[in-house]
mmCIF file of C-alpha atoms in Angstrom:
data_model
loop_
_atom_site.group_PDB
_atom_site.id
_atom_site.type_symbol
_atom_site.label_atom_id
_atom_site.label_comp_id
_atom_site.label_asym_id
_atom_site.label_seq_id
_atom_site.Cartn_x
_atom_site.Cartn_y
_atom_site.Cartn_z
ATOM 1 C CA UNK A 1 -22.542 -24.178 -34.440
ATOM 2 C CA UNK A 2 -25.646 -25.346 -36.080
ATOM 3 C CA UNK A 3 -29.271 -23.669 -35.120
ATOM 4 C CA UNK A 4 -31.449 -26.622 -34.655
ATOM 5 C CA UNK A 5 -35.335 -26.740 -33.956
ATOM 6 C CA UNK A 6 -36.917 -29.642 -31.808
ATOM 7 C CA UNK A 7 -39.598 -30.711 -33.865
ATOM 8 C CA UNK A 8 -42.863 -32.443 -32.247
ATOM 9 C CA UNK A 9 -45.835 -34.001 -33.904
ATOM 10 C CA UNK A 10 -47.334 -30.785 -32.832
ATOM 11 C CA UNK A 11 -45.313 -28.175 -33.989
ATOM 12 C CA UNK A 12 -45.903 -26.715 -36.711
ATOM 13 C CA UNK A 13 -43.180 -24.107 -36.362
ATOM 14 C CA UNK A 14 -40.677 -24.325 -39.029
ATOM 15 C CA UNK A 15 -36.983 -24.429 -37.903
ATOM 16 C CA UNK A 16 -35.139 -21.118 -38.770
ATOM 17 C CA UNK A 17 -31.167 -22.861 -40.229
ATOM 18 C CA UNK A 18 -31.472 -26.619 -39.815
ATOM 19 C CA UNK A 19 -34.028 -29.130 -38.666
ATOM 20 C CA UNK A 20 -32.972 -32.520 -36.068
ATOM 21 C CA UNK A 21 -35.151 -34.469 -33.952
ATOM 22 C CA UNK A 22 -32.219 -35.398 -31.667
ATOM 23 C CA UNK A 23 -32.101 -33.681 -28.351
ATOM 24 C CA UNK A 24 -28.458 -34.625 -28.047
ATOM 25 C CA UNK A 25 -27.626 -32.878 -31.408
ATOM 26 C CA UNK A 26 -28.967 -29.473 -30.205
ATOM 27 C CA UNK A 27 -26.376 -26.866 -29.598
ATOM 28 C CA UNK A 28 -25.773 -24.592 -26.722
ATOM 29 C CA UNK A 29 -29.226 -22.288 -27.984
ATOM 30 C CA UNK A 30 -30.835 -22.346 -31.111
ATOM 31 C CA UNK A 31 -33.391 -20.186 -32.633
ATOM 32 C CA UNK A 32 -36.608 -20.723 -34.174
ATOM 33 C CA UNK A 33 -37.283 -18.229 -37.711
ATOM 34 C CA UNK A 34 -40.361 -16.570 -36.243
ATOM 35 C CA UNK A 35 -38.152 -16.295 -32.175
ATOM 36 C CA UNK A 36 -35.358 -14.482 -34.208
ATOM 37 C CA UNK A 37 -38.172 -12.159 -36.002
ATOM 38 C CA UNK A 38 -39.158 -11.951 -32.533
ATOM 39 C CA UNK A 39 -36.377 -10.944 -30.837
ATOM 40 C CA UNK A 40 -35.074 -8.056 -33.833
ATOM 41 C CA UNK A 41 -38.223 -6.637 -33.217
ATOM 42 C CA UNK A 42 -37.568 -6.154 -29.468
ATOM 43 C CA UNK A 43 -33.895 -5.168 -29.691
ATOM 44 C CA UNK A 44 -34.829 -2.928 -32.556
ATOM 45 C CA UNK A 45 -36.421 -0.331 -29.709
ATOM 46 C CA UNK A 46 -33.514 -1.079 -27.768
ATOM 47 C CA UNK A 47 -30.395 1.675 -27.295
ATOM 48 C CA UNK A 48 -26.825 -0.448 -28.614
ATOM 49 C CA UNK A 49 -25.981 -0.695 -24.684
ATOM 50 C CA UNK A 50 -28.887 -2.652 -23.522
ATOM 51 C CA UNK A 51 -28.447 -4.572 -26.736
ATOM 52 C CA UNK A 52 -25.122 -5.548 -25.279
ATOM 53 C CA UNK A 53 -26.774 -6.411 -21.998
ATOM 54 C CA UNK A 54 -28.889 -8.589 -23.506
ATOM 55 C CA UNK A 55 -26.252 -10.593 -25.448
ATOM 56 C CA UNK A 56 -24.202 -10.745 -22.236
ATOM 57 C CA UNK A 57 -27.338 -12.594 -20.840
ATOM 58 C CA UNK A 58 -28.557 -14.895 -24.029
ATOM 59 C CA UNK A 59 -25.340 -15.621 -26.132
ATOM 60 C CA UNK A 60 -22.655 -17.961 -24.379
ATOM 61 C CA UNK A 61 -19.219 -17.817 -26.216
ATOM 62 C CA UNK A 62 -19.861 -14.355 -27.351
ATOM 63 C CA UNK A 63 -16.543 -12.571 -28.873
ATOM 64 C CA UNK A 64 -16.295 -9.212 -30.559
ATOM 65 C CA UNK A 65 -14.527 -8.821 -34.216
ATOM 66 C CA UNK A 66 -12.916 -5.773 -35.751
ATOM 67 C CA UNK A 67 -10.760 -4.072 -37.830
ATOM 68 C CA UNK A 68 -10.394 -1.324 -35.716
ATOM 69 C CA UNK A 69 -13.587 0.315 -37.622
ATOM 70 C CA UNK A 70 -15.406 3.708 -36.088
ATOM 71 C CA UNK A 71 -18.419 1.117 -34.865
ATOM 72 C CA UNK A 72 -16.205 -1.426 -33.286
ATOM 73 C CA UNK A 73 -14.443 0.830 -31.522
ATOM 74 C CA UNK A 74 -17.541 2.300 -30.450
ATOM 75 C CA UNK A 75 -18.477 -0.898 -29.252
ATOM 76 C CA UNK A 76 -15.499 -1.662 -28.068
ATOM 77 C CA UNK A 77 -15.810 1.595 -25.647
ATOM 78 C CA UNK A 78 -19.723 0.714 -24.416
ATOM 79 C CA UNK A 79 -18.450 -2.555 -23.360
ATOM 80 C CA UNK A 80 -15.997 -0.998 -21.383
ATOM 81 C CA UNK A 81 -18.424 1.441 -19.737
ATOM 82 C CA UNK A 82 -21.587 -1.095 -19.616
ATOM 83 C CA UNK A 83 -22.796 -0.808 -15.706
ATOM 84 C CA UNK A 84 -23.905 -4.529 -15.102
ATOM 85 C CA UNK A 85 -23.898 -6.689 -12.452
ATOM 86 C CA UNK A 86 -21.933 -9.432 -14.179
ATOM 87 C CA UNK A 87 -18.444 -8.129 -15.845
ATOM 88 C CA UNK A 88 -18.137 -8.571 -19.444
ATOM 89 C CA UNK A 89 -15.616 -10.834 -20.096
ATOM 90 C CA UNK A 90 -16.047 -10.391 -23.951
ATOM 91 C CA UNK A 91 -12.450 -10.600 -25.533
ATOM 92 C CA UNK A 92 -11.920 -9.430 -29.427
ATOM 93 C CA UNK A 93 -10.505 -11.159 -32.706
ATOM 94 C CA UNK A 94 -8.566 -9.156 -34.928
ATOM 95 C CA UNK A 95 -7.923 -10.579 -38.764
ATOM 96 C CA UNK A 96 -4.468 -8.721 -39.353
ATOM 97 C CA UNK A 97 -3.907 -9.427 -43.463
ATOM 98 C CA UNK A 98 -0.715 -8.113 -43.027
ATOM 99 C CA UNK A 99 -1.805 -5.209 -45.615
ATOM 100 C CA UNK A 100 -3.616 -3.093 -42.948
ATOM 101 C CA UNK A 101 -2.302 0.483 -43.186
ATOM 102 C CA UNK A 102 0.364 1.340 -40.741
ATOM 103 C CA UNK A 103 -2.325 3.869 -38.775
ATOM 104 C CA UNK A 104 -4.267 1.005 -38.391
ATOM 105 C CA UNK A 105 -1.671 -0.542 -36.844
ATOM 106 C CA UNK A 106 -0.384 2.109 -34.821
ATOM 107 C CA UNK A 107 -4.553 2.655 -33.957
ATOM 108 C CA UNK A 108 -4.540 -1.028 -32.425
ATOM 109 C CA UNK A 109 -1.594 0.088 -29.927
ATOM 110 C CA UNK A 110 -3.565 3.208 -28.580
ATOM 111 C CA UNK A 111 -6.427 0.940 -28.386
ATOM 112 C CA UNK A 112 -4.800 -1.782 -25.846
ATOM 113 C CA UNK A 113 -2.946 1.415 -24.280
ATOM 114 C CA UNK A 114 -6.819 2.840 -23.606
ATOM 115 C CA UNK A 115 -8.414 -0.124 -22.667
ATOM 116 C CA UNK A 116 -6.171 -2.385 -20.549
ATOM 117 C CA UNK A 117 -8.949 -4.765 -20.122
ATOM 118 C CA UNK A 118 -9.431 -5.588 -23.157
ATOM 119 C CA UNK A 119 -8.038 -8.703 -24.491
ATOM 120 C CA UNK A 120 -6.936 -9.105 -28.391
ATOM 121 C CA UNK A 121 -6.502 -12.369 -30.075
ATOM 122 C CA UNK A 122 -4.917 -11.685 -33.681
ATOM 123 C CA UNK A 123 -5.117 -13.954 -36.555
ATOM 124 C CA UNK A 124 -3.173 -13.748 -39.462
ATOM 125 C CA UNK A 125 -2.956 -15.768 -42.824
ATOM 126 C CA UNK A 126 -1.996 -19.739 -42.221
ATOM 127 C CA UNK A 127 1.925 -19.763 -42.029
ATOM 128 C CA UNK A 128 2.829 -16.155 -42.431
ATOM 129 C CA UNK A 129 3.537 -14.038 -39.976
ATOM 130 C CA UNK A 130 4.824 -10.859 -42.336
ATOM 131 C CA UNK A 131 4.088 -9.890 -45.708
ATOM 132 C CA UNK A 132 6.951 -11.352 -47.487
ATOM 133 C CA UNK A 133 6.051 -14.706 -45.844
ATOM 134 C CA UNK A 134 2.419 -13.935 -47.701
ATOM 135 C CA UNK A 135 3.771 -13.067 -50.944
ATOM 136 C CA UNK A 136 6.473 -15.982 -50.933
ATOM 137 C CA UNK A 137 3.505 -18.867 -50.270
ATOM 138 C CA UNK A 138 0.649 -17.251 -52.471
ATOM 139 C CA UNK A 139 2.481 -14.259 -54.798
ATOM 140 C CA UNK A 140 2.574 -11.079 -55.543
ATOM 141 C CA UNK A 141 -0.653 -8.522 -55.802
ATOM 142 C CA UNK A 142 -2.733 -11.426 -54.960
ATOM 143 C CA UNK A 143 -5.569 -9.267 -54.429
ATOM 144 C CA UNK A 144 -5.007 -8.689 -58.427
ATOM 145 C CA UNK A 145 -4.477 -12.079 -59.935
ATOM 146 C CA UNK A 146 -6.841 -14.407 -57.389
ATOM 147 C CA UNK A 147 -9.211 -11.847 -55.616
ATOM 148 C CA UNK A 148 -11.303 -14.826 -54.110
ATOM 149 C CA UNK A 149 -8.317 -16.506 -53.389
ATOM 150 C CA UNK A 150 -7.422 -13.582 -51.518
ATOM 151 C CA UNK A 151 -10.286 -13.001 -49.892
ATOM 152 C CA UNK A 152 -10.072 -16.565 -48.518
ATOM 153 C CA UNK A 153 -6.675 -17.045 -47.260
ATOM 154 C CA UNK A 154 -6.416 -13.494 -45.670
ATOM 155 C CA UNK A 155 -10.127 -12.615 -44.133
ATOM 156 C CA UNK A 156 -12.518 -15.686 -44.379
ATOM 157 C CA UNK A 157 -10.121 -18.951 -43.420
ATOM 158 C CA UNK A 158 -8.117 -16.902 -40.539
ATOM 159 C CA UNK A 159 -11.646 -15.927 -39.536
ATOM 160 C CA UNK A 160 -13.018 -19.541 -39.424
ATOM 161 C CA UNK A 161 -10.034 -21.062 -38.023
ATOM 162 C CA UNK A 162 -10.158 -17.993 -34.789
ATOM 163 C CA UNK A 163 -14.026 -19.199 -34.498
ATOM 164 C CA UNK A 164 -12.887 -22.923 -34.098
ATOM 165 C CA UNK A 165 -9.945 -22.464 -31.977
ATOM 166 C CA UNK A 166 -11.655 -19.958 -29.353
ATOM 167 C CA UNK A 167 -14.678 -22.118 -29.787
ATOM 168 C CA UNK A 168 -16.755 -18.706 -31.035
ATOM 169 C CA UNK A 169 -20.534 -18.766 -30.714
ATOM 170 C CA UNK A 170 -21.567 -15.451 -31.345
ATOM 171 C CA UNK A 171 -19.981 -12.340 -32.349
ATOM 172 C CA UNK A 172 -20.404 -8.521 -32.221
ATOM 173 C CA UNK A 173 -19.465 -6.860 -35.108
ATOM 174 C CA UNK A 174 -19.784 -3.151 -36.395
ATOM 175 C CA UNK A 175 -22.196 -3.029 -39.414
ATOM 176 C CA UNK A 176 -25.011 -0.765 -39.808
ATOM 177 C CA UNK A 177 -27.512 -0.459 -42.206
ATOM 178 C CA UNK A 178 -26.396 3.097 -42.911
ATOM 179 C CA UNK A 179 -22.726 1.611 -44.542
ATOM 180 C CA UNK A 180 -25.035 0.862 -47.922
ATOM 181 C CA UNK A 181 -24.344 -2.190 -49.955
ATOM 182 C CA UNK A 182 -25.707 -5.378 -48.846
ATOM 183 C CA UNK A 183 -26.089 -3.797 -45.760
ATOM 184 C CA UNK A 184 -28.908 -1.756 -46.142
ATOM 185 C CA UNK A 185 -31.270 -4.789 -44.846
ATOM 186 C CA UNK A 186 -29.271 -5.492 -41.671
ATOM 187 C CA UNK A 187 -30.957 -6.850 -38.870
ATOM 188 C CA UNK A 188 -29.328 -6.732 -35.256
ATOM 189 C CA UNK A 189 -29.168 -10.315 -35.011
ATOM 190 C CA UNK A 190 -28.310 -12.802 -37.779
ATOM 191 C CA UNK A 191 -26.966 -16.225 -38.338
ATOM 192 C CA UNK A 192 -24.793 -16.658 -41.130
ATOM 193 C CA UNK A 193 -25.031 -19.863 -43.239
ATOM 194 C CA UNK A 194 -22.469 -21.851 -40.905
ATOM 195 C CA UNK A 195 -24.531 -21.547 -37.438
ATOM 196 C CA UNK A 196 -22.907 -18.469 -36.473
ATOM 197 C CA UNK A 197 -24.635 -15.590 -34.010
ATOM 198 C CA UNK A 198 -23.899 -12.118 -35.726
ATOM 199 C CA UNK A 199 -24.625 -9.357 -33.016
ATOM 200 C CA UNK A 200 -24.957 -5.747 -35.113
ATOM 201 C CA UNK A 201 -25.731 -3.583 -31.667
ATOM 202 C CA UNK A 202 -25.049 -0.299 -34.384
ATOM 203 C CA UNK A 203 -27.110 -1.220 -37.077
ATOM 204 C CA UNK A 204 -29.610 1.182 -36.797
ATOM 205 C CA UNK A 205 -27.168 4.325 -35.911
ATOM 206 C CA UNK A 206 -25.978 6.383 -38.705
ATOM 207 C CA UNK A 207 -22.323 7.861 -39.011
ATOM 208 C CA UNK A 208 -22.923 10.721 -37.700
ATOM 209 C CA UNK A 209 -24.108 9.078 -34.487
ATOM 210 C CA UNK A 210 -21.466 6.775 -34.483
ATOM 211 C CA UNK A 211 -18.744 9.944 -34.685
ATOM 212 C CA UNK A 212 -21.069 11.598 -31.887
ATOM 213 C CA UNK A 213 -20.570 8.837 -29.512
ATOM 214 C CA UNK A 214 -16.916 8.681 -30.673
ATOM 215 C CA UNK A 215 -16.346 12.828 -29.982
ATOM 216 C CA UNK A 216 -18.091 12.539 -27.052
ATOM 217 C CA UNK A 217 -16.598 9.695 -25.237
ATOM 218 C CA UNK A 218 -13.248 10.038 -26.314
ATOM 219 C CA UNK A 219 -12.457 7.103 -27.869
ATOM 220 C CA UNK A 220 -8.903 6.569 -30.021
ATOM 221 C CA UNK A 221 -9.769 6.516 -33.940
ATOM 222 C CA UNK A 222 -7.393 5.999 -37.387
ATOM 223 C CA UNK A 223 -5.486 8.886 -37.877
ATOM 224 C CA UNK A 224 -7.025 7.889 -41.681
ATOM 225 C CA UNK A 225 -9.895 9.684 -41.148
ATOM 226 C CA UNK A 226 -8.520 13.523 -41.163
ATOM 227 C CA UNK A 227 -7.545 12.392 -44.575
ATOM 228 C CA UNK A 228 -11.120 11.762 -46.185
ATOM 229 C CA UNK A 229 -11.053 7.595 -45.085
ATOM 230 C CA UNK A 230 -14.360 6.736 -43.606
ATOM 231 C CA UNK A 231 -13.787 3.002 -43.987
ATOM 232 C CA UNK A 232 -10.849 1.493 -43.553
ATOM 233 C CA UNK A 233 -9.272 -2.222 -44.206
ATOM 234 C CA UNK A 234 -6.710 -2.761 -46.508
ATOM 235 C CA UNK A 235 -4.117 -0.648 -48.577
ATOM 236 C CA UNK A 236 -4.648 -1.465 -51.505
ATOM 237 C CA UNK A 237 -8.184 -1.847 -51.501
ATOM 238 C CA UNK A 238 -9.250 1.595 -49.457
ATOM 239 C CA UNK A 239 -9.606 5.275 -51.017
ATOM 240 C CA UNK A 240 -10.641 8.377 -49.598
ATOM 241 C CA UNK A 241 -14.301 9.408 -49.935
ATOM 242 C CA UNK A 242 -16.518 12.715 -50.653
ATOM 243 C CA UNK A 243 -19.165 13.801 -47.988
ATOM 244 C CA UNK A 244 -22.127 12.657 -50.938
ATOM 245 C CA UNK A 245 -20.641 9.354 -51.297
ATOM 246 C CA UNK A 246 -21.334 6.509 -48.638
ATOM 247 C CA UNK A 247 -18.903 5.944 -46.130
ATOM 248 C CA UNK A 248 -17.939 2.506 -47.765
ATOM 249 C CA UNK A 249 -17.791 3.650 -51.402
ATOM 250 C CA UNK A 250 -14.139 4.092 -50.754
ATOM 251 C CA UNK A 251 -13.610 0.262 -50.456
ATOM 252 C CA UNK A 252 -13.034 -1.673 -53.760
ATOM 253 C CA UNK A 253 -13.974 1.887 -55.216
ATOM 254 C CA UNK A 254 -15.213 1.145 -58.915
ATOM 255 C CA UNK A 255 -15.680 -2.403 -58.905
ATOM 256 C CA UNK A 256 -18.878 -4.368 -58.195
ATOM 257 C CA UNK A 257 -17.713 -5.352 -54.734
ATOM 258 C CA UNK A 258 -18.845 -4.341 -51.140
ATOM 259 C CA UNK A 259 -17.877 -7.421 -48.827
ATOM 260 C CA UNK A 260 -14.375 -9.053 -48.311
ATOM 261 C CA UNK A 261 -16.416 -12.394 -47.959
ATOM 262 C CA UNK A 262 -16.453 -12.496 -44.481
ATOM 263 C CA UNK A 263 -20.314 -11.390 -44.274
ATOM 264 C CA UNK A 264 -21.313 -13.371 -47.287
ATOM 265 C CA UNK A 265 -22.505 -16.553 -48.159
ATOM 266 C CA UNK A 266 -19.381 -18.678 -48.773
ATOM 267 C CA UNK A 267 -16.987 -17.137 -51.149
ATOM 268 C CA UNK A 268 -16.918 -19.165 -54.457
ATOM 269 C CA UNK A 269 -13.018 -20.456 -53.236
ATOM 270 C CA UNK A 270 -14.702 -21.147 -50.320
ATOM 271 C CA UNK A 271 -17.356 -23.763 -52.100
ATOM 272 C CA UNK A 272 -14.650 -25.184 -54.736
ATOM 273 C CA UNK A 273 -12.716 -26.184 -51.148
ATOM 274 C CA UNK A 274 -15.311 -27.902 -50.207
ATOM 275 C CA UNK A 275 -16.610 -29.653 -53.022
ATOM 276 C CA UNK A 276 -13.339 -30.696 -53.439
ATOM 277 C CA UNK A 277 -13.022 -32.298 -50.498
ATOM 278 C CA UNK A 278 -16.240 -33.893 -50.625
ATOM 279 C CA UNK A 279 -15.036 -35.482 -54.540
ATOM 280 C CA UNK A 280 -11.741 -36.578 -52.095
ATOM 281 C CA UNK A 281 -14.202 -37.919 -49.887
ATOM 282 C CA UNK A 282 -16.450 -40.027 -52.528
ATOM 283 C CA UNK A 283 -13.394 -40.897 -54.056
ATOM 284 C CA UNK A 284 -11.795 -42.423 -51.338
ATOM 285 C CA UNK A 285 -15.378 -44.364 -50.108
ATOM 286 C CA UNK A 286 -15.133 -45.898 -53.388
ATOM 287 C CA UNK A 287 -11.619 -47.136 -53.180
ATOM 288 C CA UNK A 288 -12.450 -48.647 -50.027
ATOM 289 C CA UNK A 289 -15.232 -50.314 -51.447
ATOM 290 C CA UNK A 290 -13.426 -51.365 -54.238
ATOM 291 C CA UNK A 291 -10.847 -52.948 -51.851
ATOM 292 C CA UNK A 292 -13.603 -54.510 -49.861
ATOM 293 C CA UNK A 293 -14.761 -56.419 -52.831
ATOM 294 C CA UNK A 294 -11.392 -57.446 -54.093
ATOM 295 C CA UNK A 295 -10.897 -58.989 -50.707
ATOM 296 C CA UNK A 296 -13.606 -60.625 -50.527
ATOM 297 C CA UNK A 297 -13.221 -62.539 -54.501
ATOM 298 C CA UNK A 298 -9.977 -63.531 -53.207
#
């Protein structure tokens, strides 16, 4: 979904993603740059519930993704709970790699077992429904010889291809500001670089608030966690962590890496895909036009 602003001869107002004069082009809502300042300003003051009130109210299409992360499942739980006069209807995706750790697995059980409600689309890598079926099409240890590759085919394409088949607008996710990284900057509401809402109700809590609400309300967590995991995604890629280190330095531990490419800017497998369709593109206007020409000297 693009982000379009309608431009006037009197608006100065610069659009925030993508600029259009066509009415009919606009999307379902869009955001001007200095309405989305605007509006993280306001939810900023805001406690994560009535941030979820007022996405239920100003985001159609809105969806919540996780991996079954402390804050999702937080979120997951205040959704449940919200008091509002319309019901929340907001249903979750769940990328399953098929290299999730079995207590994550297990964790997603408990989860539908707790909240009956809650509906749970999964998504799994294009043609593969178990990790031999993975490692047949694409290898071994993937993660080892083609990270990016990896990156794509089990988080970022599953992820794209869940947003186009549900017809996603927006999405709640769990990052905070407090995870470190690229995080540190979060606001509560983004949109990425394809049109997409990114709800962060969380992002101003801190872990110890999250694992308050979490104690408190008794909501199901990873058995990982009484074993030093704050974060947790994928085997091979997740370690246990100290109390001085930040909850995420356990993911990708040692290497210059702190997304899966799901939060960034398109992966770099992500851009050769699509320059290489747009060469298979060019390439194919010219053999028409080629053809066109031939026809015609005949």
């Amino acid at each position: 979904m693009a982000f379009r602003h309608r431009a006037s001869s009197s608006d100065g107002v610069e659009s925030g993603y993508a600029s259009g004069s066509s009415i009919d082009s606009l999307p379902d809502i869009y955001f001007t740059r200095p309405h989305l300042k605007f509006i993280n300003q306001q939810l900023a003051k805001l406690e994560p519930q009535d941030v979820l009130k007022w996405c239920l109210t100003s985001l159609p299409q809105l969806w919540q993704t996780s991996a079954f992360g402390l804050t999702g499942l937080a979120i997951m739980d205040m959704i449940s709970k919200l008091d509002y006069a319309i019901k929340p209807n907001i249903e979750l995706i769940f990328l399953d790699t098929l290299y999730h750790f079995p207590q994550t697995l297990e964790l997603v059980e408990r989860t539908k077992a707790t909240y009956p409600s809650l509906k749970i689309h999964t998504y799994k890598p294009e043609g593969c429904e178990t990790t031999a079926d993975f490692e047949e099409k694409h290898g071994e240890r993937l993660w080892e010889t083609n990270e990016e590759l990896y990156d794509y085919v089990a988080k970022v394409e599953p992820a794209q291809r869940a947003y186009k088949q549900l017809d996603v607008k927006a999405v709640l996710t769990g990052r905070r500001k407090s995870q470190g990284g690229k995080r540190g900057d979060l606001d509560i509401v983004e949109i990425d670089d394809q049109g997409l809402v990114k709800v962060n109700p969380l992002a101003n809590w801190s872990f110890k608030q999250v694992q308050a609400y979490i104690k408190e309300n008794g909501v199901p967590t990873n058995d990982l966690l009484d074993q030093g995991y704050r974060s947790v995604g994928d085997w091979h890629s997740t370690q246990p962590v100290t109390e001085s280190e930040d909850e995420r330095a356990g993911r990708w531990k040692g290497r210059n890496k702190t997304e899966c490419g799901i939060h960034n800017k398109k992966s770099r497998y992500a851009m050769f895909l699509q320059e290489q369709e747009q060469q298979r593109q060019q390439e194919l206007s010219d053999a028409i036009q080629n053809g066109l020409k031939i026809e015609a000297a005949s």
